[in-house]
Tab-separated table of N, CA and C in Angstrom:
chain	number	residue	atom	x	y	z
A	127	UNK	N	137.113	86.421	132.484
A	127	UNK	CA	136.380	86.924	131.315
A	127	UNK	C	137.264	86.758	130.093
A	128	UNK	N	136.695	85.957	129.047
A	128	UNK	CA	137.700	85.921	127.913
A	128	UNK	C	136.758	86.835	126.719
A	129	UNK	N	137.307	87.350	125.632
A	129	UNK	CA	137.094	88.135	124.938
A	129	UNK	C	136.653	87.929	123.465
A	130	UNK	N	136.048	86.983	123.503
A	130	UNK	CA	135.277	86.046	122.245
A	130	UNK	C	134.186	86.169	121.955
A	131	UNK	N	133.538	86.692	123.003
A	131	UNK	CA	132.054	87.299	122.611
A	131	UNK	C	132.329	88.722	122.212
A	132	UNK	N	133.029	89.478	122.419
A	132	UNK	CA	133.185	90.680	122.218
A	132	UNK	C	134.159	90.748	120.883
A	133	UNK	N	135.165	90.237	121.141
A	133	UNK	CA	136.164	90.117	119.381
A	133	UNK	C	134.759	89.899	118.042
A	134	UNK	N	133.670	88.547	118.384
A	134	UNK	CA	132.694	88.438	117.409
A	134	UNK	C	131.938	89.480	116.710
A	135	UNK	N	131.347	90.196	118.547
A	135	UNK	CA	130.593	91.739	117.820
A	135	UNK	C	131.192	92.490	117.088
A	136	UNK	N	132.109	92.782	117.541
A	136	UNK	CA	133.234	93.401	116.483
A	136	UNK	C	133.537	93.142	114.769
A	137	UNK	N	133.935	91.945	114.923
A	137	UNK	CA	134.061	91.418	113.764
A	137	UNK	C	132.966	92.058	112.923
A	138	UNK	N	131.418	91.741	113.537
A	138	UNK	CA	130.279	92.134	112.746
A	138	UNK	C	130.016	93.282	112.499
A	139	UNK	N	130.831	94.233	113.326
A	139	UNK	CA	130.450	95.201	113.359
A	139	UNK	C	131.614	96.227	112.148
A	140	UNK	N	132.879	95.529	112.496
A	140	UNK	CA	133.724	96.140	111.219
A	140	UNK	C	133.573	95.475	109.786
A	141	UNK	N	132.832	94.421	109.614
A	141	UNK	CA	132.151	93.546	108.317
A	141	UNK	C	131.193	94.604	108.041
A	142	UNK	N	130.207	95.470	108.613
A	142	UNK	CA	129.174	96.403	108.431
A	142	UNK	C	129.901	97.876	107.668
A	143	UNK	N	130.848	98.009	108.162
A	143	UNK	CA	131.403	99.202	107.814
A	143	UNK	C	131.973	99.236	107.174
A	144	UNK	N	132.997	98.140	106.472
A	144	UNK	CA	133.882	97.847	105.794
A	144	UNK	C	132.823	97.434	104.208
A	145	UNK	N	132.026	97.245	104.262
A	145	UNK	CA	130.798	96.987	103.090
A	145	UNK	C	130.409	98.291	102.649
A	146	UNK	N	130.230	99.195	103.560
A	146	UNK	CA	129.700	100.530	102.815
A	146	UNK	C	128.701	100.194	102.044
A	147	UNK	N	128.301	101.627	101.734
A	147	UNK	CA	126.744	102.017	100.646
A	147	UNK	C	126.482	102.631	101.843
A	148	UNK	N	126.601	103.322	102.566
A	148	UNK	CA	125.437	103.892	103.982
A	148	UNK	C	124.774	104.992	103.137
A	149	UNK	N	123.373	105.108	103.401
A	149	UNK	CA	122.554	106.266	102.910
A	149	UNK	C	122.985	107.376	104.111
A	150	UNK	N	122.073	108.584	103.757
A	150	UNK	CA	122.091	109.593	104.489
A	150	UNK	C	121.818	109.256	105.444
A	151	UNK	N	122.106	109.808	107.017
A	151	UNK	CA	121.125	109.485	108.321
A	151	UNK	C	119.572	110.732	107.742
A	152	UNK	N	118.786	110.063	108.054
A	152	UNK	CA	117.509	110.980	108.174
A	152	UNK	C	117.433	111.997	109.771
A	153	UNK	N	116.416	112.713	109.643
A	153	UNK	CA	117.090	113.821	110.677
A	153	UNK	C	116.902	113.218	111.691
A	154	UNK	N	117.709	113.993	112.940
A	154	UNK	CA	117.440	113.423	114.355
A	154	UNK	C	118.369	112.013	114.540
A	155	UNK	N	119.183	111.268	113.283
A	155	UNK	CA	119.719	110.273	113.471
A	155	UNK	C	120.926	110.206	113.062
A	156	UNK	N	121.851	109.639	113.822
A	156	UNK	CA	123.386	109.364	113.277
A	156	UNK	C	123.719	108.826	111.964
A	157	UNK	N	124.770	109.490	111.410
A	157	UNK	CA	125.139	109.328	110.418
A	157	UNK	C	126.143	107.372	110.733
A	158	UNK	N	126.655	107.084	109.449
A	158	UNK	CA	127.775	105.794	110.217
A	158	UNK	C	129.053	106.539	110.424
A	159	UNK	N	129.184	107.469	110.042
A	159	UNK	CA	130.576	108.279	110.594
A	159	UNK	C	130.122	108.560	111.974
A	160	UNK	N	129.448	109.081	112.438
A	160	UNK	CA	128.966	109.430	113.803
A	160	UNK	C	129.008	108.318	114.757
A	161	UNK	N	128.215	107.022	114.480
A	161	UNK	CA	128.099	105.322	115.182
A	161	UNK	C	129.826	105.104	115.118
A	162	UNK	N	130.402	105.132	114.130
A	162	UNK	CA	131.893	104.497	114.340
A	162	UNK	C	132.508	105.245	115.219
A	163	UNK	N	132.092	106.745	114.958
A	163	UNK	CA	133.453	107.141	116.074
A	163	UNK	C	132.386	107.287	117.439
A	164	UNK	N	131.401	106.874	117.880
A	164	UNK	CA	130.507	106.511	118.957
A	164	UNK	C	131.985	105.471	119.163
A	165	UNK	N	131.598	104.327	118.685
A	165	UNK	CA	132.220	103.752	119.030
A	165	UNK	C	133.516	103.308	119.372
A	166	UNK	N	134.733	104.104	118.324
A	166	UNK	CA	136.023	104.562	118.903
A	166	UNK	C	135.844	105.128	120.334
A	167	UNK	N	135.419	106.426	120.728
A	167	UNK	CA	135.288	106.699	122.053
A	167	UNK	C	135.195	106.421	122.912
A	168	UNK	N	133.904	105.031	122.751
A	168	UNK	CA	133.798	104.075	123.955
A	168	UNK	C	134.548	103.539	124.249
A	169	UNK	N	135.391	102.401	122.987
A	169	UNK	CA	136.009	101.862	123.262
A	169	UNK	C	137.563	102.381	123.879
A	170	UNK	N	137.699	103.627	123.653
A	170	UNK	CA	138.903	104.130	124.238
A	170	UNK	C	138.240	104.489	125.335
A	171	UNK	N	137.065	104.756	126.493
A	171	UNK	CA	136.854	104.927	127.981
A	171	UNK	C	137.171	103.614	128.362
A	172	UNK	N	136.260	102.469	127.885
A	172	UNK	CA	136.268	101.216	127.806
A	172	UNK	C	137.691	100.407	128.325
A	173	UNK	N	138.622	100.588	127.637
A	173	UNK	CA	139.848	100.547	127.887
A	173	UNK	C	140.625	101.377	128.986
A	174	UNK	N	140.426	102.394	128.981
A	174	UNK	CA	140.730	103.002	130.278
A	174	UNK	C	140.027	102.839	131.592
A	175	UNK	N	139.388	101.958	131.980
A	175	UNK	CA	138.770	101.563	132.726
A	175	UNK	C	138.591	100.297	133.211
A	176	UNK	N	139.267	99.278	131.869
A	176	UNK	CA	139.543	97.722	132.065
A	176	UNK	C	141.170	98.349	132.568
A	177	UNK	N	141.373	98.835	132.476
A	177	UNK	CA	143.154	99.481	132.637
A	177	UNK	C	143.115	99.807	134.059
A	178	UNK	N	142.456	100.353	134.666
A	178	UNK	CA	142.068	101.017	135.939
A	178	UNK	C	141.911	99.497	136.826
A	179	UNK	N	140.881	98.622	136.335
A	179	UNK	CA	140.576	97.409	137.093
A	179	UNK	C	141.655	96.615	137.545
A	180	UNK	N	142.592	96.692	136.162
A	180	UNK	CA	143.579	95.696	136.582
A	180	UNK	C	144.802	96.292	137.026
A	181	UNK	N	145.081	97.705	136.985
A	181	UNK	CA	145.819	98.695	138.235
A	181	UNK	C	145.208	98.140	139.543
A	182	UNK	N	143.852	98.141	139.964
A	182	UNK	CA	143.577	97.625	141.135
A	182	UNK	C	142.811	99.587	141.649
A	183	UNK	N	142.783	100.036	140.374
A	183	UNK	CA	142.200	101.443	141.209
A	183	UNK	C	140.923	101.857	140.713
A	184	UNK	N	140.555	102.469	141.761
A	184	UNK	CA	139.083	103.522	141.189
A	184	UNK	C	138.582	103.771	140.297
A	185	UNK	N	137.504	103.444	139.508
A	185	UNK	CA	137.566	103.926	138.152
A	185	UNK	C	135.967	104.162	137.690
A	186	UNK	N	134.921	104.689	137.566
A	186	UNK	CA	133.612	104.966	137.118
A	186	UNK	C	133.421	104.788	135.645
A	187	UNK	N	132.848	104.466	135.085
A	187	UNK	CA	132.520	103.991	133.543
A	187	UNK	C	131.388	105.094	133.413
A	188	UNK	N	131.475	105.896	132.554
A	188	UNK	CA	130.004	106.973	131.821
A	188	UNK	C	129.839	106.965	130.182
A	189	UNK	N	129.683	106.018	130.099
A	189	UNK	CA	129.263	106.074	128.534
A	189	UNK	C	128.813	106.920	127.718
A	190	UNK	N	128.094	108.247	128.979
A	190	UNK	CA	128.117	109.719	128.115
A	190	UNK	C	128.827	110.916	127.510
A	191	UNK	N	129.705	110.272	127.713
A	191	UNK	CA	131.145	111.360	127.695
A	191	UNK	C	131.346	111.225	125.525
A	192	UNK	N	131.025	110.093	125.485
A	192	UNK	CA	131.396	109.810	123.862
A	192	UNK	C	129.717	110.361	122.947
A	193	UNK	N	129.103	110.802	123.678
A	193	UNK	CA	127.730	110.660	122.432
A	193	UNK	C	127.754	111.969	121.854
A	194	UNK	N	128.487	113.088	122.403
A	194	UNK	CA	128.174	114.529	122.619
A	194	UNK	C	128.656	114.604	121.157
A	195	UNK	N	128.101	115.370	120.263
A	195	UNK	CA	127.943	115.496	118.836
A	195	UNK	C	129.156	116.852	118.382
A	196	UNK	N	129.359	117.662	118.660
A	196	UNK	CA	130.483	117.979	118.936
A	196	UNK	C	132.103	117.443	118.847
A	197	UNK	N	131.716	116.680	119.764
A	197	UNK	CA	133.275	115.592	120.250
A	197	UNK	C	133.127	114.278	119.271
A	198	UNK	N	132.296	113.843	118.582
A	198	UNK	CA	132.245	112.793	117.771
A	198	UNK	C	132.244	113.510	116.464
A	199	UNK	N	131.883	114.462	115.948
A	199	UNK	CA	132.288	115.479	114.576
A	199	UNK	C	133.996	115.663	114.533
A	200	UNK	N	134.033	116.038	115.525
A	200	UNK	CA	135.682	116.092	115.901
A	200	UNK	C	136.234	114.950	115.316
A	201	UNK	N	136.030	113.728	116.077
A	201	UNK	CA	136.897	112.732	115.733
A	201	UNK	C	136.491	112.215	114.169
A	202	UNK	N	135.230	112.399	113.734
A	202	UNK	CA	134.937	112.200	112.272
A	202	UNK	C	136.291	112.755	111.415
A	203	UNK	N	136.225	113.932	111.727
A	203	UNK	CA	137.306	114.725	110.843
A	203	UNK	C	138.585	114.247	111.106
A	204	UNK	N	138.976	114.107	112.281
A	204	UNK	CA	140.505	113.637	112.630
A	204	UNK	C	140.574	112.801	112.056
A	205	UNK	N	139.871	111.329	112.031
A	205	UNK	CA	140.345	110.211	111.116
A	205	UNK	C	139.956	110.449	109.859
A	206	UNK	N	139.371	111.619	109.049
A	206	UNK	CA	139.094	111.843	108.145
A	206	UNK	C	138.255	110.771	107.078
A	207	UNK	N	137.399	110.331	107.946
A	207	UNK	CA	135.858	110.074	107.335
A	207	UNK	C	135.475	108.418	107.730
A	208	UNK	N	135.031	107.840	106.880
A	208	UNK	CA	134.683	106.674	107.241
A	208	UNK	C	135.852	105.712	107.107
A	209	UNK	N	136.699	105.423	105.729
A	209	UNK	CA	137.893	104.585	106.224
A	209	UNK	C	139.116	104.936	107.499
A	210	UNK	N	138.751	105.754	107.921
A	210	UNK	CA	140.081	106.344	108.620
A	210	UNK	C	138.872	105.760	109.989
A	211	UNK	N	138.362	106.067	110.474
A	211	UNK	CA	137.291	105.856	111.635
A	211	UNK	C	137.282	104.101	111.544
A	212	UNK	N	137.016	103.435	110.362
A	212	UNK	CA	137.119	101.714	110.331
A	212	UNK	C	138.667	101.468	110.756
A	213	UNK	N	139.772	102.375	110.517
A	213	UNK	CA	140.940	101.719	111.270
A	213	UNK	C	140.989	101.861	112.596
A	214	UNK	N	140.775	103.249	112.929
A	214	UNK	CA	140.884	103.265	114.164
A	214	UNK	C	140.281	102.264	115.270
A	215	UNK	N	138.947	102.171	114.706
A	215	UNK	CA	137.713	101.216	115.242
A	215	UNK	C	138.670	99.554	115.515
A	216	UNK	N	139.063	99.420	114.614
A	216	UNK	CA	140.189	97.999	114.270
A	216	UNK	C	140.854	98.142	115.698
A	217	UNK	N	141.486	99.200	115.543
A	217	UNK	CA	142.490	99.317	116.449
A	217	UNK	C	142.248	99.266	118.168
A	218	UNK	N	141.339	100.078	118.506
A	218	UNK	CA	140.264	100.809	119.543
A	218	UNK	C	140.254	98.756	120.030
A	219	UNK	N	139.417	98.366	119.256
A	219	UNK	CA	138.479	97.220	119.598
A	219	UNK	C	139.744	95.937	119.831
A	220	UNK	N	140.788	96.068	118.926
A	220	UNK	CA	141.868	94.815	119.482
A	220	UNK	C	142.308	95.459	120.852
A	221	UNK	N	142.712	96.734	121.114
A	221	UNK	CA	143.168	97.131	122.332
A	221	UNK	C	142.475	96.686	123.409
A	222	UNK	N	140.996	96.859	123.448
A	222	UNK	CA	140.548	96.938	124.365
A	222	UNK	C	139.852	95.448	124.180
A	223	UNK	N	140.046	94.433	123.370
A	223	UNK	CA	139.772	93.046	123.621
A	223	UNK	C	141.081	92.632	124.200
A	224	UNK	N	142.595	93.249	124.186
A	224	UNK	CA	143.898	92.807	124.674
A	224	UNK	C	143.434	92.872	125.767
A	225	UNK	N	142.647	93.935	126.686
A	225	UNK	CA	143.090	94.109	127.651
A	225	UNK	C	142.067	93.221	128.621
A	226	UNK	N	141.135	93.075	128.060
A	226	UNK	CA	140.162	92.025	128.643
A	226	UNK	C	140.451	90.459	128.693
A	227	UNK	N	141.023	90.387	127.635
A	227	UNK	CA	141.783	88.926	127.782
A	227	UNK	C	143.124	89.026	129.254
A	228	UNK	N	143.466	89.330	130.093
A	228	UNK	CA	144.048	89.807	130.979
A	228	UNK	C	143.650	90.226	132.094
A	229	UNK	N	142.197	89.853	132.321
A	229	UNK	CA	141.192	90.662	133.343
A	229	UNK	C	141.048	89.628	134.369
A	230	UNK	N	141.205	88.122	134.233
A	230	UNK	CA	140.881	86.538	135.118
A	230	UNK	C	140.473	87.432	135.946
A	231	UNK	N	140.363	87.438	137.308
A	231	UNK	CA	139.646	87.439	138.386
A	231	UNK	C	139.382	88.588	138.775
A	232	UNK	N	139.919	89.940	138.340
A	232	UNK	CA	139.619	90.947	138.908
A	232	UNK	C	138.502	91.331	137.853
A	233	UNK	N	138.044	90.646	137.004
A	233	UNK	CA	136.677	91.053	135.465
A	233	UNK	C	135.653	91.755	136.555
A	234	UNK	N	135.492	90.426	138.082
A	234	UNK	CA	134.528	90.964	138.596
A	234	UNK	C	134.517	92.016	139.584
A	235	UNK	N	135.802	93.075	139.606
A	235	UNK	CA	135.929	94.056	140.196
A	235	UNK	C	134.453	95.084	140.005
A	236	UNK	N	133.966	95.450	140.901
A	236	UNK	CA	132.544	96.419	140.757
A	236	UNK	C	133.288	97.852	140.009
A	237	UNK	N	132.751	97.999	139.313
A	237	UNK	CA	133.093	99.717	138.419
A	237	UNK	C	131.998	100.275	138.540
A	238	UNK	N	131.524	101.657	139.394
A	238	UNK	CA	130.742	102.567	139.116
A	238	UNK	C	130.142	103.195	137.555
A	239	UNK	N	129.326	102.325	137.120
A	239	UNK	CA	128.787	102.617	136.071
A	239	UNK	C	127.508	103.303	135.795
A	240	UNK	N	127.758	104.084	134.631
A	240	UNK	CA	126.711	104.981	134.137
A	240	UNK	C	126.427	104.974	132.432
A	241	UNK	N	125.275	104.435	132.213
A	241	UNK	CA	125.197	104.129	131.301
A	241	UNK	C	123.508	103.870	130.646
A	242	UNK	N	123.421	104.696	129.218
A	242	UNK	CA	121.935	104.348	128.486
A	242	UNK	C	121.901	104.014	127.252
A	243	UNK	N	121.134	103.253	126.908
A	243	UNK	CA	120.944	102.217	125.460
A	243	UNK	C	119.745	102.642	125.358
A	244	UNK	N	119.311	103.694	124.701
A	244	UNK	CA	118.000	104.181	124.659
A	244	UNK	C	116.809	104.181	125.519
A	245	UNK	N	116.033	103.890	125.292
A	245	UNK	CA	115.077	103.957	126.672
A	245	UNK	C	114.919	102.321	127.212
A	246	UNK	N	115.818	101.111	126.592
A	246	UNK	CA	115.910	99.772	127.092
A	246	UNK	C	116.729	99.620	128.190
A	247	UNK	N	117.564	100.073	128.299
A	247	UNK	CA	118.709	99.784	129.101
A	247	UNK	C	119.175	101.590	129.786
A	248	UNK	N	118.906	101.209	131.121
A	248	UNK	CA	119.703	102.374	131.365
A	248	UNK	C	120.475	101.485	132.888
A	249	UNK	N	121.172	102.018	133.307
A	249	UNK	CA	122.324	101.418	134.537
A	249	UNK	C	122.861	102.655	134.982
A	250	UNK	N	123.035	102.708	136.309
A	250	UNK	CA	123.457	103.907	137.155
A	250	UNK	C	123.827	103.476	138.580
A	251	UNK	N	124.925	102.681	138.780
A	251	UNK	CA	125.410	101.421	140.038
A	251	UNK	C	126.502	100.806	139.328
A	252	UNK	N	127.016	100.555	140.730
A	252	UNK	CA	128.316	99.475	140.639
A	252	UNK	C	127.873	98.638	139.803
A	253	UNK	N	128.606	98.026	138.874
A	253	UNK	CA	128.609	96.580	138.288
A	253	UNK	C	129.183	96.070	138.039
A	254	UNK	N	129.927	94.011	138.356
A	254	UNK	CA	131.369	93.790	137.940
A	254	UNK	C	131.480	94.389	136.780
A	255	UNK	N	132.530	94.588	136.427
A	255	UNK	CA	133.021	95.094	135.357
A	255	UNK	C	133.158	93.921	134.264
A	256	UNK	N	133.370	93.095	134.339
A	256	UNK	CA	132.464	91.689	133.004
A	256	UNK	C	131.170	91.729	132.646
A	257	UNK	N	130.228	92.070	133.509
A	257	UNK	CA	128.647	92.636	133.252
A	257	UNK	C	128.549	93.528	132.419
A	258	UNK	N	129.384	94.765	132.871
A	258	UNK	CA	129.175	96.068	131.792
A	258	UNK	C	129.912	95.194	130.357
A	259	UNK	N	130.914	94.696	130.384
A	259	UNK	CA	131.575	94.148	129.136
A	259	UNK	C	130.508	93.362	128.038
A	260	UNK	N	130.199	92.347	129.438
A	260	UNK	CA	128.993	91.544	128.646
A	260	UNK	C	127.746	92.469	127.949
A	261	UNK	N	127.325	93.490	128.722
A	261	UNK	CA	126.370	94.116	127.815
A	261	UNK	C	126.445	95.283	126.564
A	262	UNK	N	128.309	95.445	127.078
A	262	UNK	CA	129.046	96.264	125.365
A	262	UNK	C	128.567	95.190	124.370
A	263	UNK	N	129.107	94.026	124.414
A	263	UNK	CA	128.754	93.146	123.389
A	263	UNK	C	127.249	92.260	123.222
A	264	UNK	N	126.606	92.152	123.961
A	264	UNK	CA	125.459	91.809	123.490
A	264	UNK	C	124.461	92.733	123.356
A	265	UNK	N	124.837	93.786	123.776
A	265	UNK	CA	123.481	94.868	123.927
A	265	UNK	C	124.197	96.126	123.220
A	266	UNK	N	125.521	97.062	123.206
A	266	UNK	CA	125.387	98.164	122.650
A	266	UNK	C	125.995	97.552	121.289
A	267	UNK	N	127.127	97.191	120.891
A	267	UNK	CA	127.736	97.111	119.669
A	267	UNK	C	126.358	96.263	118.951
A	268	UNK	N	125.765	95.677	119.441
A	268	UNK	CA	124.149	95.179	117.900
A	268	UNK	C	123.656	96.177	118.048
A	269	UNK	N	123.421	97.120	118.608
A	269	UNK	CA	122.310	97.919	118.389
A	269	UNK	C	123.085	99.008	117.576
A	270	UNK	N	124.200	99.347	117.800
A	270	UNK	CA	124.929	100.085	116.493
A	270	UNK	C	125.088	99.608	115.367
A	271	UNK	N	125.350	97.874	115.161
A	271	UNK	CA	125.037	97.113	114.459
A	271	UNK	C	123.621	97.177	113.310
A	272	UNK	N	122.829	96.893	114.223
A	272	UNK	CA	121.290	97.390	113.631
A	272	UNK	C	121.063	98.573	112.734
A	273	UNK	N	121.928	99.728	113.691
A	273	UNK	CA	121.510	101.108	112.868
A	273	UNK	C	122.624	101.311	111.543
A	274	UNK	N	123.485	100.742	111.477
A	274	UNK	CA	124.402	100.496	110.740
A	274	UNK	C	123.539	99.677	109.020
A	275	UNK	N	122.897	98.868	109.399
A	275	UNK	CA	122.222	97.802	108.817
A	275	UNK	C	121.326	98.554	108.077
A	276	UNK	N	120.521	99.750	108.819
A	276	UNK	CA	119.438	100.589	108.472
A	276	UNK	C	119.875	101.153	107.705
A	277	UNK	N	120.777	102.122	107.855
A	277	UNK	CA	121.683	102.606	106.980
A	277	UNK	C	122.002	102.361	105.729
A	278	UNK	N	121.984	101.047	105.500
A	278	UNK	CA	122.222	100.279	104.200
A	278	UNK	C	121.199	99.586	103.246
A	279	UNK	N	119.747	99.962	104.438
A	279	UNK	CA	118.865	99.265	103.871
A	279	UNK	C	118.497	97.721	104.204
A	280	UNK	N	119.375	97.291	104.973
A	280	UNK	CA	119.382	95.424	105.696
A	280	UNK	C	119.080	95.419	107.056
A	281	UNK	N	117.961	95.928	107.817
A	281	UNK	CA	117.404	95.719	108.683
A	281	UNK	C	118.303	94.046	109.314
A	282	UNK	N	118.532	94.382	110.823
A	282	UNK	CA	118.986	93.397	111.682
A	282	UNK	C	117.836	92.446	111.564
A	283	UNK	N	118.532	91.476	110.938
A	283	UNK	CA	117.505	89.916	111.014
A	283	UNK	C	116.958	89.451	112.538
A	284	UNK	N	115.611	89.309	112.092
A	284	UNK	CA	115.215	88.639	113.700
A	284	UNK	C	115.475	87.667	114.398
């Protein structure tokens, strides 16, 4: 598994944040302070779990552990707002593309995964662990992407 599809989302995804203008979230919806540090979180399980693969040990992936509103207010404040959350995000996302570039043959180690992308995607089973990768980058980071976009008023082009 090399890390070029995933470095890209990224890219697009810190080009989104790094532009600013985000309006308010309307109710019931994440703010982009909320989506970025969504996404710090992940990407720090994310990493602890490509870390686990290539230890050669046990490791379950739950993508629910980061959504809890609570624990993502938290980290809002710790990096103290939206530029502090775009570094970390920087940071979060080279780490955990380092560590995937380093994955050759064990990518397809099975990881007990748990995981929902709104009512499109939900997963609850083993899956190599390049599968779950592949669908961080084609399936969750655009769709934070998207809401990011909304945010600004630039709806994700079709």
């Amino acid at each position: 598994m090399e890390s070029g599809g995933l470095r890209g989302a990224y890219r697009s995804v810190l080009a989104e944040v790094e532009a600013g203008g985000f309006a308010v979230a309307g109710p019931g919806r994440w703010s982009a302070e909320r989506i970025v540090a969504h996404l710090v979180a992940n990407d720090e399980l994310m990493s602890e779990a490509t870390e686990a693969v290539l230890a050669g040990a046990p490791f379950a992936y739950y993508d629910l552990a980061g959504v809890h509103r609570p624990e993502l207010d938290a980290l809002v404040a710790e990096c103290g707002g939206l530029p502090g959350l775009a570094t970390r995000l920087r940071a979060t996302s080279q780490r955990l593309c380092a560590l995937v570039d380093r994955l050759g043959p064990t990518a397809d180690t099975p990881v007990e995964t748990h995981l929902r992308e709104g009512f499109d995607l939900v997963v609850d089973e083993p899956l190599p662990w390049s599968r779950t990768l592949d669908l961080h980058a084609r399936v969750h980071l655009p769709r934070h992407l998207a809401q990011l976009r909304m945010l600004r008023g630039h709806p994700q082009p079709a």
